[in-house]
Coordinates of C-alpha atoms in Angstrom, one line a residue:
X1 CA 15.2 1.6 -26.4
X2 CA 16.4 1.6 -30.0
X3 CA 16.1 -0.9 -32.7
X4 CA 17.1 -4.6 -32.9
X5 CA 17.8 -6.3 -36.3
X6 CA 14.8 -8.4 -37.2
X7 CA 17.1 -11.3 -38.2
X8 CA 18.4 -11.5 -34.6
X9 CA 14.9 -11.4 -33.2
X10 CA 13.7 -14.1 -35.6
X11 CA 16.6 -16.4 -34.9
X12 CA 16.1 -16.1 -31.1
X13 CA 12.3 -16.3 -31.4
X14 CA 12.6 -19.9 -32.6
X15 CA 15.7 -21.1 -30.8
X16 CA 13.9 -23.5 -28.4
X17 CA 12.3 -25.3 -31.4
X18 CA 15.7 -25.3 -33.3
X19 CA 17.5 -26.7 -30.2
X20 CA 15.4 -29.9 -30.1
X21 CA 16.5 -32.3 -32.8
X22 CA 14.0 -35.1 -32.4
X23 CA 10.9 -36.3 -30.5
X24 CA 13.2 -38.6 -28.6
X25 CA 15.3 -35.6 -27.4
X26 CA 12.2 -33.6 -26.5
X27 CA 10.9 -36.5 -24.4
X28 CA 14.3 -36.9 -22.6
X29 CA 14.5 -33.2 -21.9
X30 CA 10.9 -33.2 -20.6
X31 CA 11.5 -36.1 -18.3
X32 CA 14.8 -34.6 -17.0
X33 CA 12.9 -31.3 -16.3
X34 CA 10.1 -33.0 -14.3
X35 CA 12.5 -35.2 -12.3
X36 CA 14.9 -32.2 -11.6
X37 CA 11.9 -30.1 -10.4
X38 CA 10.7 -32.8 -8.0
X39 CA 14.2 -33.4 -6.6
X40 CA 15.0 -29.7 -6.2
X41 CA 11.8 -28.2 -4.8
X42 CA 10.4 -26.7 -7.9
X43 CA 7.0 -28.0 -6.8
X44 CA 3.5 -26.9 -5.8
X45 CA 0.7 -28.4 -3.9
X46 CA -1.4 -30.5 -6.3
X47 CA -4.1 -28.3 -7.9
X48 CA -6.8 -30.7 -6.7
X49 CA -5.4 -30.9 -3.1
X50 CA -4.3 -27.3 -2.3
X51 CA -5.1 -27.6 1.4
X52 CA -2.7 -30.5 2.0
X53 CA 1.0 -31.2 1.3
X54 CA 0.5 -35.0 0.8
X55 CA 0.6 -34.6 -3.0
X56 CA 2.9 -32.4 -5.0
X57 CA 3.2 -31.5 -8.7
X58 CA 6.1 -29.9 -10.5
X59 CA 5.5 -26.2 -11.1
X60 CA 4.3 -25.5 -14.7
X61 CA 7.4 -24.2 -16.4
X62 CA 8.8 -23.5 -19.9
X63 CA 11.3 -26.1 -21.2
X64 CA 13.8 -23.4 -22.2
X65 CA 14.4 -19.9 -20.8
X66 CA 12.7 -17.4 -23.1
X67 CA 14.6 -14.9 -25.2
X68 CA 14.9 -11.4 -23.8
X69 CA 17.0 -8.5 -25.1
X70 CA 20.1 -7.9 -22.9
X71 CA 19.7 -4.1 -23.4
X72 CA 16.1 -4.1 -22.2
X73 CA 17.0 -6.3 -19.2
X74 CA 19.7 -3.9 -18.2
X75 CA 17.4 -0.9 -18.6
X76 CA 14.7 -2.4 -16.4
X77 CA 17.2 -3.3 -13.7
X78 CA 18.6 0.2 -13.8
X79 CA 15.2 1.8 -13.5
X80 CA 14.3 -0.3 -10.6
X81 CA 17.9 0.4 -8.8
X82 CA -10.6 3.8 -4.4
X83 CA -13.2 1.1 -4.0
X84 CA -14.7 0.1 -0.6
X85 CA -11.9 -2.4 0.1
X86 CA -9.2 0.2 -0.3
X87 CA -11.3 2.9 1.6
X88 CA -11.4 0.5 4.6
X89 CA -7.6 0.0 4.5
X90 CA -7.0 3.7 4.2
X91 CA -9.2 4.2 7.2
X92 CA -7.1 1.6 9.2
X93 CA -3.9 3.3 8.2
X94 CA -5.2 6.7 9.3
X95 CA -6.4 5.3 12.6
X96 CA -2.9 3.7 13.2
X97 CA -1.1 7.0 12.4
X98 CA -3.5 9.1 14.5
X99 CA -3.0 6.7 17.4
X100 CA 0.7 7.1 17.0
X101 CA 3.2 4.9 15.0
X102 CA 4.1 2.1 17.3
X103 CA 6.8 0.6 15.0
X104 CA 9.0 2.9 12.9
X105 CA 11.0 0.0 11.3
X106 CA 9.5 -1.0 8.0
X107 CA 10.3 -3.7 5.5
X108 CA 9.3 -3.1 1.9
X109 CA 9.3 -6.0 -0.6
X110 CA 8.4 -5.0 -4.1
X111 CA 8.3 -6.3 -7.6
X112 CA 8.0 -4.0 -10.7
X113 CA 6.6 -5.8 -13.8
X114 CA 7.6 -4.8 -17.3
X115 CA 6.8 -5.9 -20.8
X116 CA 8.5 -5.5 -24.2
X117 CA 6.2 -3.4 -26.4
X118 CA 6.7 -3.8 -30.1
X119 CA 6.4 -0.7 -32.2
X120 CA 5.6 -1.5 -35.8
X121 CA 7.3 0.7 -38.4
X122 CA 4.5 2.0 -40.7
X123 CA 7.1 3.0 -43.3
X124 CA 8.5 -0.5 -43.5
X125 CA 6.0 -3.2 -44.4
X126 CA 8.8 -5.9 -44.3
X127 CA 9.7 -4.9 -40.7
X128 CA 13.5 -5.2 -41.3
X129 CA 13.9 -3.2 -38.2
X130 CA 11.7 -3.8 -35.2
X131 CA 11.4 -1.0 -32.6
X132 CA 11.1 -2.3 -29.0
X133 CA 10.4 -0.3 -25.9
X134 CA 10.2 -1.2 -22.2
X135 CA 6.9 -0.5 -20.6
X136 CA 6.0 -0.9 -16.9
X137 CA 2.8 -2.9 -16.3
X138 CA 2.5 -2.5 -12.6
X139 CA 4.3 -2.3 -9.3
X140 CA 3.5 -4.8 -6.5
X141 CA 4.3 -4.1 -2.9
X142 CA 1.7 -6.4 -1.4
X143 CA 2.2 -10.2 -1.2
X144 CA 5.5 -10.9 -2.8
X145 CA 6.1 -14.7 -2.6
X146 CA 7.7 -17.7 -4.4
X147 CA 11.1 -16.1 -5.1
X148 CA 12.5 -19.6 -4.4
X149 CA 10.5 -20.9 -7.4
X150 CA 12.0 -18.2 -9.6
X151 CA 15.6 -19.1 -8.4
X152 CA 15.1 -22.8 -9.0
X153 CA 13.5 -22.2 -12.4
X154 CA 16.7 -20.4 -13.4
X155 CA 18.8 -23.3 -12.1
X156 CA 16.7 -25.8 -14.0
X157 CA 17.0 -23.9 -17.2
X158 CA 20.7 -23.7 -16.9
X159 CA 20.8 -27.5 -16.7
X160 CA 18.5 -27.8 -19.7
X161 CA 20.7 -25.5 -21.7
X162 CA 23.8 -27.6 -20.9
X163 CA 22.0 -30.8 -22.0
X164 CA 21.0 -29.1 -25.2
X165 CA 24.6 -27.8 -25.8
X166 CA 23.7 -24.2 -25.4
X167 CA 25.6 -21.3 -23.6
X168 CA 24.5 -20.8 -20.0
X169 CA 26.2 -17.5 -19.6
X170 CA 23.1 -15.8 -21.2
X171 CA 21.1 -16.9 -18.1
X172 CA 21.5 -14.1 -15.5
X173 CA 21.9 -14.9 -11.8
X174 CA 18.6 -15.0 -9.8
X175 CA 19.0 -15.1 -6.0
X176 CA 16.1 -13.0 -5.0
X177 CA 15.1 -15.7 -2.4
X178 CA 18.4 -15.2 -0.6
X179 CA 17.9 -11.4 -0.5
X180 CA 14.3 -11.9 0.8
X181 CA 15.5 -14.2 3.6
X182 CA 18.3 -11.7 4.5
X183 CA 15.9 -8.8 4.6
X184 CA 13.4 -10.7 6.8
X185 CA 16.2 -11.7 9.1
X186 CA 17.5 -8.1 9.3
X187 CA 14.0 -6.9 10.2
X188 CA 13.7 -9.6 12.9
X189 CA 17.0 -8.6 14.4
X190 CA 15.9 -4.9 14.3
X191 CA 12.9 -5.8 16.4
X192 CA 15.3 -6.4 19.3
X193 CA 13.8 -9.5 20.9
X194 CA 15.4 -12.8 20.0
X195 CA 12.3 -14.6 21.5
X196 CA 9.9 -12.8 19.1
X197 CA 8.1 -14.9 16.4
X198 CA 8.4 -14.6 12.7
X199 CA 4.9 -15.2 11.4
X200 CA 3.9 -16.1 7.8
X201 CA 0.3 -15.0 7.2
X202 CA -1.2 -17.3 4.6
X203 CA -4.5 -19.1 3.6
X204 CA -5.3 -22.8 3.9
X205 CA -5.1 -23.4 0.2
X206 CA -1.8 -21.6 -0.3
X207 CA -0.2 -23.4 -3.3
X208 CA 3.4 -22.2 -2.6
X209 CA 3.6 -23.8 0.9
X210 CA 6.7 -25.9 -0.1
X211 CA 8.5 -22.7 -1.2
X212 CA 7.6 -21.1 2.2
X213 CA 9.3 -24.0 3.9
X214 CA 12.4 -23.4 1.9
X215 CA 12.4 -19.7 3.0
X216 CA 11.9 -20.8 6.6
X217 CA 14.9 -23.1 6.3
X218 CA 17.0 -20.1 5.1
X219 CA 15.8 -18.0 8.0
X220 CA 16.7 -20.9 10.4
X221 CA 20.2 -21.0 9.1
X222 CA 20.7 -17.3 9.2
X223 CA 19.5 -17.1 12.8
X224 CA 21.5 -20.2 13.9
X225 CA 18.2 -21.9 14.6
X226 CA 17.2 -19.2 17.1
X227 CA 14.2 -17.9 15.1
X228 CA 10.8 -19.4 15.8
X229 CA 8.6 -19.4 12.7
X230 CA 4.8 -19.9 12.7
X231 CA 2.3 -20.2 9.9
X232 CA -1.1 -18.6 10.5
X233 CA -4.0 -18.5 8.1
X234 CA -6.0 -15.3 7.8
X235 CA -9.0 -17.1 9.3
X236 CA -7.1 -18.5 12.3
X237 CA -5.6 -15.0 12.8
X238 CA -9.1 -13.7 13.7
X239 CA -8.9 -15.7 17.0
X240 CA -5.2 -16.2 17.5
X241 CA -3.8 -12.7 16.9
X242 CA -4.4 -10.2 19.7
X243 CA -3.1 -6.8 20.7
X244 CA -1.3 -6.6 24.0
X245 CA -1.7 -3.7 26.5
X246 CA 1.7 -2.3 25.2
X247 CA 0.5 -2.8 21.6
X248 CA 2.6 -5.9 21.1
X249 CA 1.1 -8.3 18.5
X250 CA 0.5 -11.6 20.3
X251 CA 0.1 -15.0 18.6
X252 CA -1.4 -17.3 21.2
X253 CA 0.3 -15.2 23.9
X254 CA 3.7 -15.0 22.2
X255 CA 5.1 -11.7 20.9
X256 CA 5.4 -11.4 17.1
X257 CA 8.4 -9.5 15.9
X258 CA 7.8 -9.7 12.1
X259 CA 4.7 -10.6 10.2
X260 CA 5.2 -11.5 6.5
X261 CA 2.0 -11.4 4.6
X262 CA 1.8 -14.0 1.9
X263 CA -1.7 -13.0 0.8
X264 CA -2.5 -9.7 -0.9
X265 CA -4.2 -7.0 1.2
X266 CA -5.6 -5.7 -2.1
X267 CA -7.1 -9.0 -3.3
X268 CA -8.5 -10.6 -0.2
X269 CA -12.2 -11.0 0.3
X270 CA -13.7 -8.2 2.2
X271 CA -15.2 -9.2 5.6
X272 CA -15.5 -7.4 8.8
X273 CA -13.4 -10.1 10.5
X274 CA -10.6 -9.9 7.9
X275 CA -10.4 -6.2 8.2
X276 CA -10.2 -6.5 12.0
X277 CA -7.2 -8.8 11.6
X278 CA -5.5 -6.1 9.4
X279 CA -6.4 -3.4 12.0
X280 CA -4.9 -5.4 14.8
X281 CA -1.7 -6.0 12.8
X282 CA -1.4 -2.4 11.7
X283 CA -1.8 -1.0 15.2
X284 CA 0.8 -3.2 16.7
X285 CA 4.6 -3.0 17.3
X286 CA 5.3 -5.9 14.9
X287 CA 7.3 -5.1 11.8
X288 CA 5.0 -5.5 8.9
X289 CA 6.1 -6.9 5.5
X290 CA 4.3 -5.1 4.1
X291 CA 2.4 -2.5 6.1
X292 CA -1.1 -1.5 4.7
X293 CA 0.3 1.8 3.7
X294 CA 2.8 0.1 1.4
X295 CA 0.2 -2.3 0.1
X296 CA -2.1 0.6 -0.8
X297 CA 0.8 2.3 -2.7
X298 CA 0.7 -0.5 -5.3
X299 CA -3.0 0.1 -6.2
X300 CA -3.5 1.2 -9.8
X301 CA -4.9 4.6 -8.8
X302 CA -1.6 5.5 -7.0
X303 CA 0.4 4.3 -10.0
X304 CA -1.8 6.4 -12.3
X305 CA -1.2 9.5 -10.1
X306 CA 2.5 8.8 -10.0
X307 CA 2.7 8.9 -13.8
X308 CA 1.2 12.4 -13.9
X309 CA 3.5 15.3 -14.8
X310 CA 5.7 16.5 -11.9
X311 CA 5.0 13.6 -9.6
X312 CA 8.2 11.6 -10.2
X313 CA 10.1 14.9 -10.0
X314 CA 8.9 15.4 -6.4
X315 CA 11.1 12.4 -5.3
X316 CA 14.1 13.5 -7.4
X317 CA 14.2 17.3 -7.0
X318 CA 18.0 17.6 -7.7
X319 CA 18.5 18.8 -11.4
X320 CA 21.4 16.3 -11.5
X321 CA 18.8 13.5 -11.4
X322 CA 17.0 14.7 -14.6
X323 CA 18.3 11.7 -16.6
X324 CA 17.1 9.3 -13.9
X325 CA 13.7 10.9 -14.0
X326 CA 13.6 10.6 -17.8
X327 CA 14.6 7.0 -17.7
X328 CA 11.8 6.2 -15.2
X329 CA 9.2 8.1 -17.2
X330 CA 10.3 6.3 -20.4
X331 CA 9.0 3.0 -19.0
X332 CA 5.5 4.3 -18.0
X333 CA 2.6 3.1 -20.1
X334 CA -0.2 5.5 -20.6
X335 CA -2.6 5.5 -17.6
X336 CA -5.9 7.5 -17.2
X337 CA -8.1 7.9 -14.2
X338 CA -11.9 7.7 -14.7
X339 CA -12.9 9.5 -11.5
X340 CA -13.4 13.0 -12.9
X341 CA -16.7 14.0 -14.5
X342 CA -15.3 16.4 -17.1
X343 CA -15.2 16.6 -20.9
X344 CA -11.7 15.1 -21.1
X345 CA -12.7 12.0 -19.2
X346 CA -15.9 11.6 -21.3
X347 CA -14.0 11.9 -24.5
X348 CA -11.5 9.3 -23.3
X349 CA -14.3 6.9 -22.4
X350 CA -15.9 7.4 -25.8
X351 CA -12.6 6.8 -27.6
X352 CA -12.1 3.6 -25.6
X353 CA -15.6 2.4 -26.6
X354 CA -14.9 3.1 -30.3
X355 CA -11.4 1.6 -30.1
X356 CA -11.4 -1.1 -27.5
X357 CA -8.3 -2.7 -29.0
X358 CA -6.2 0.2 -27.8
X359 CA -7.1 0.0 -24.1
X360 CA -7.2 -2.3 -21.1
X361 CA -9.4 -1.6 -18.1
X362 CA -7.4 -2.4 -15.0
X363 CA -8.9 -3.0 -11.6
X364 CA -7.6 -0.8 -8.8
X365 CA -7.0 -3.9 -6.7
X366 CA -4.8 -7.0 -7.1
X367 CA -5.5 -10.6 -7.7
X368 CA -7.6 -10.1 -10.9
X369 CA -10.6 -8.6 -9.2
X370 CA -13.4 -8.8 -11.8
X371 CA -16.1 -7.2 -9.7
X372 CA -17.7 -3.9 -10.8
X373 CA -18.3 -1.1 -8.4
X374 CA -20.3 2.1 -8.5
X375 CA -17.2 4.3 -8.2
X376 CA -15.3 4.8 -11.5
X377 CA -12.1 5.3 -9.4
X378 CA -12.2 1.5 -9.0
X379 CA -10.8 1.1 -12.5
X380 CA -7.9 2.7 -14.4
X381 CA -7.7 2.8 -18.2
X382 CA -4.4 1.7 -19.5
X383 CA -2.7 1.8 -22.9
X384 CA -2.9 -1.7 -24.5
X385 CA 0.6 -3.0 -25.4
X386 CA 1.7 -5.1 -28.4
X387 CA 4.1 -7.5 -26.7
X388 CA 6.9 -9.2 -28.6
X389 CA 6.3 -12.9 -29.2
X390 CA 8.7 -15.8 -29.1
X391 CA 8.4 -19.6 -29.3
X392 CA 8.8 -22.0 -26.3
X393 CA 7.6 -25.3 -25.0
X394 CA 5.1 -25.3 -22.1
X395 CA 5.4 -28.2 -19.6
X396 CA 2.5 -28.9 -17.3
X397 CA 1.7 -31.9 -15.1
X398 CA 0.1 -34.7 -17.0
X399 CA 0.3 -32.9 -20.3
X400 CA 2.5 -33.4 -23.3
X401 CA 5.1 -30.6 -24.0
X402 CA 3.6 -28.2 -26.4
X403 CA 5.4 -25.7 -28.7
X404 CA 3.5 -22.4 -28.5
X405 CA 3.8 -18.7 -29.4
X406 CA 4.3 -16.9 -26.1
X407 CA 4.8 -13.5 -24.5
X408 CA 6.6 -12.7 -21.3
X409 CA 6.4 -10.2 -18.5
X410 CA 9.6 -9.5 -16.5
X411 CA 9.4 -8.6 -12.8
X412 CA 12.4 -7.2 -10.9
X413 CA 12.5 -7.7 -7.1
X414 CA 13.8 -5.3 -4.5
X415 CA 13.8 -5.0 -0.7
X416 CA 14.2 -2.1 1.7
X417 CA 14.6 -2.0 5.5
X418 CA 14.3 1.5 6.9
X419 CA 12.9 3.8 9.6
X420 CA 9.8 5.8 8.6
X421 CA 10.3 8.4 11.3
X422 CA 13.8 9.5 10.7
X423 CA 14.1 8.4 7.0
X424 CA 17.1 6.3 7.6
X425 CA 17.7 3.2 5.4
X426 CA 19.6 0.2 6.7
X427 CA 19.2 -2.0 3.6
X428 CA 18.2 -1.3 0.0
X429 CA 18.9 -4.0 -2.5
X430 CA 17.7 -5.0 -6.0
X431 CA 18.1 -8.7 -6.4
X432 CA 16.2 -11.4 -8.3
X433 CA 13.7 -11.5 -11.1
X434 CA 10.6 -13.3 -12.4
X435 CA 9.6 -14.0 -15.9
X436 CA 6.0 -15.0 -16.3
X437 CA 5.2 -16.3 -19.7
X438 CA 1.7 -16.9 -21.2
X439 CA 0.2 -17.9 -24.5
X440 CA 0.1 -15.1 -27.0
X441 CA -3.4 -13.8 -27.7
X442 CA -4.6 -14.7 -24.2
X443 CA -5.8 -11.7 -22.1
X444 CA -5.6 -13.3 -18.7
X445 CA -2.6 -15.6 -18.4
X446 CA -1.9 -17.6 -15.3
X447 CA -0.5 -20.9 -14.0
X448 CA -3.8 -21.9 -12.3
X449 CA -5.8 -21.5 -15.5
X450 CA -3.4 -23.4 -17.8
X451 CA -2.3 -20.5 -20.0
X452 CA 0.9 -19.5 -18.2
X453 CA 4.1 -21.0 -16.8
X454 CA 7.2 -20.0 -14.8
X455 CA 10.1 -19.0 -16.9
X456 CA 13.5 -17.2 -16.9
X457 CA 15.2 -14.9 -19.4
X458 CA 17.8 -15.9 -21.9
X459 CA 19.6 -12.7 -22.8
X460 CA 20.6 -11.8 -26.4

C-alpha cells in the first residue's frame, strides 16, 4: 500500500484522547452517546435477557470513530467492487442439485473483512516510516445481519464529532442496511407471488431483534405494506416449515418467497433435526439468503483453496484483468491447508510449533468454533498479522468510559441478485461497511465478552 509518515499516524492514533479537554466533557459526550443510542435504535436486547425485548441496552460502541487510512479504505472497497458439519451440508447441496434446482434465483449477501497489517522496517529502529498493508481476514456469505447497527453507529459518531468540533467529512457514508432491504425486496418481487412470505430465520436469544424490526420496517415501506414478514426460530422451523407437493416452502401452510437466514449455517449446533430444516429449505422453491452452497463457500478451506496459484485467475481469464487479479491477491494473507500428509505439511506444522507467534489456527466453520475434530481439514493455518493500533474510548452499559489501545477490522458489504442457471445478474452492489474494534493484545475480541465494540472509520 505504500508508506505513511509516522507523525501522521501518531497524531491520528491519539486524536480521541486529544479531543476531550476534561472529565466533564468526557462525561457529557458519554451521556449524549448513550441517550442518542436509545433514541435512535442503536440498541440490543439486554445481555441477561436475550430471549425478551422488555429490556434494552445501548450497543457497546466506541466514543469516536477510529482512525483508518483513506488510501487503505479505498483499496479495500475497490477489491470488493471439511468437518462433519460441512460434510452434511455438502451432502444436502448435492441432493438438492441432483433432484433438480427448484429455484434459480439467488440472493448473495456477503461481507469481506480486512485488517491493516503493520510491517516494521528492520533498517529503521526509529520507525520514521511505517509500512502498512491491507490483508483479508475472511469472507462471510452466511448470516449477515445488523447492518442497521453499523449505519446508526456512523450517524452517532458524526454527531459526536460535531459536538467535539471535529470535521465530519472524514466519516464515509454507510447505508448498507438500505441496500440489504432493497436486495431482499428485489428477491421477493422476483419470486413472483405478492402473497408469499418473507421469513427471518433466527434463534430465541437473537440479540439483534430490534435491528431486524428496523429492517422489516424498511421492507414494509418498499412494498407499500404488501409484504408479510414472519420471524421463525430454527427450533420452531422443525415443526412449522414443510415442503409442499410442488416443492413450495410452507410456513404453517403459507408459501414462503424468501427466507433470510440470520443464523450461520457454519456455526449452528449439529443435530439431525436442524439439518433436516436446512434440507427442507434447500430443496424448496423459496429464494434463499443465503443458500447452503453460498454459506459453504465462506468456509476457511474454500478461502484457502481460492488463494492458491491460478485460482483467482479462473474467474478473470481476460489478460486485461491482470491488474485486478494482482490487486485481489495483494490482500490475501498466507493460508495453508493441513489435510495433506506430505513432507511440506509436516515441515509447516513443525515450524508453527517452533514459532507459534507467527501463526493462527483458524477453524473451518464460523462463530468461533473451538471444538477439535479428527480431520485436520477442519482447521486452516493462517499468517498471524501485526495490526496497527490506535487509541479510543470504549463505552459499555453500566461501565465508565475507558481509554484503551485498540485494533480494528474493516468489513465491506455487498449484495447480488442473479440467476444461477443462465448466469444473469439483476443486482450487484457494494454498499456499507462495518468496523469492529477490540482491545489490542486480545486474541478473541467480541461485544459479548466485553473486549470489543461497534465502531466506524475516521479517514485520514
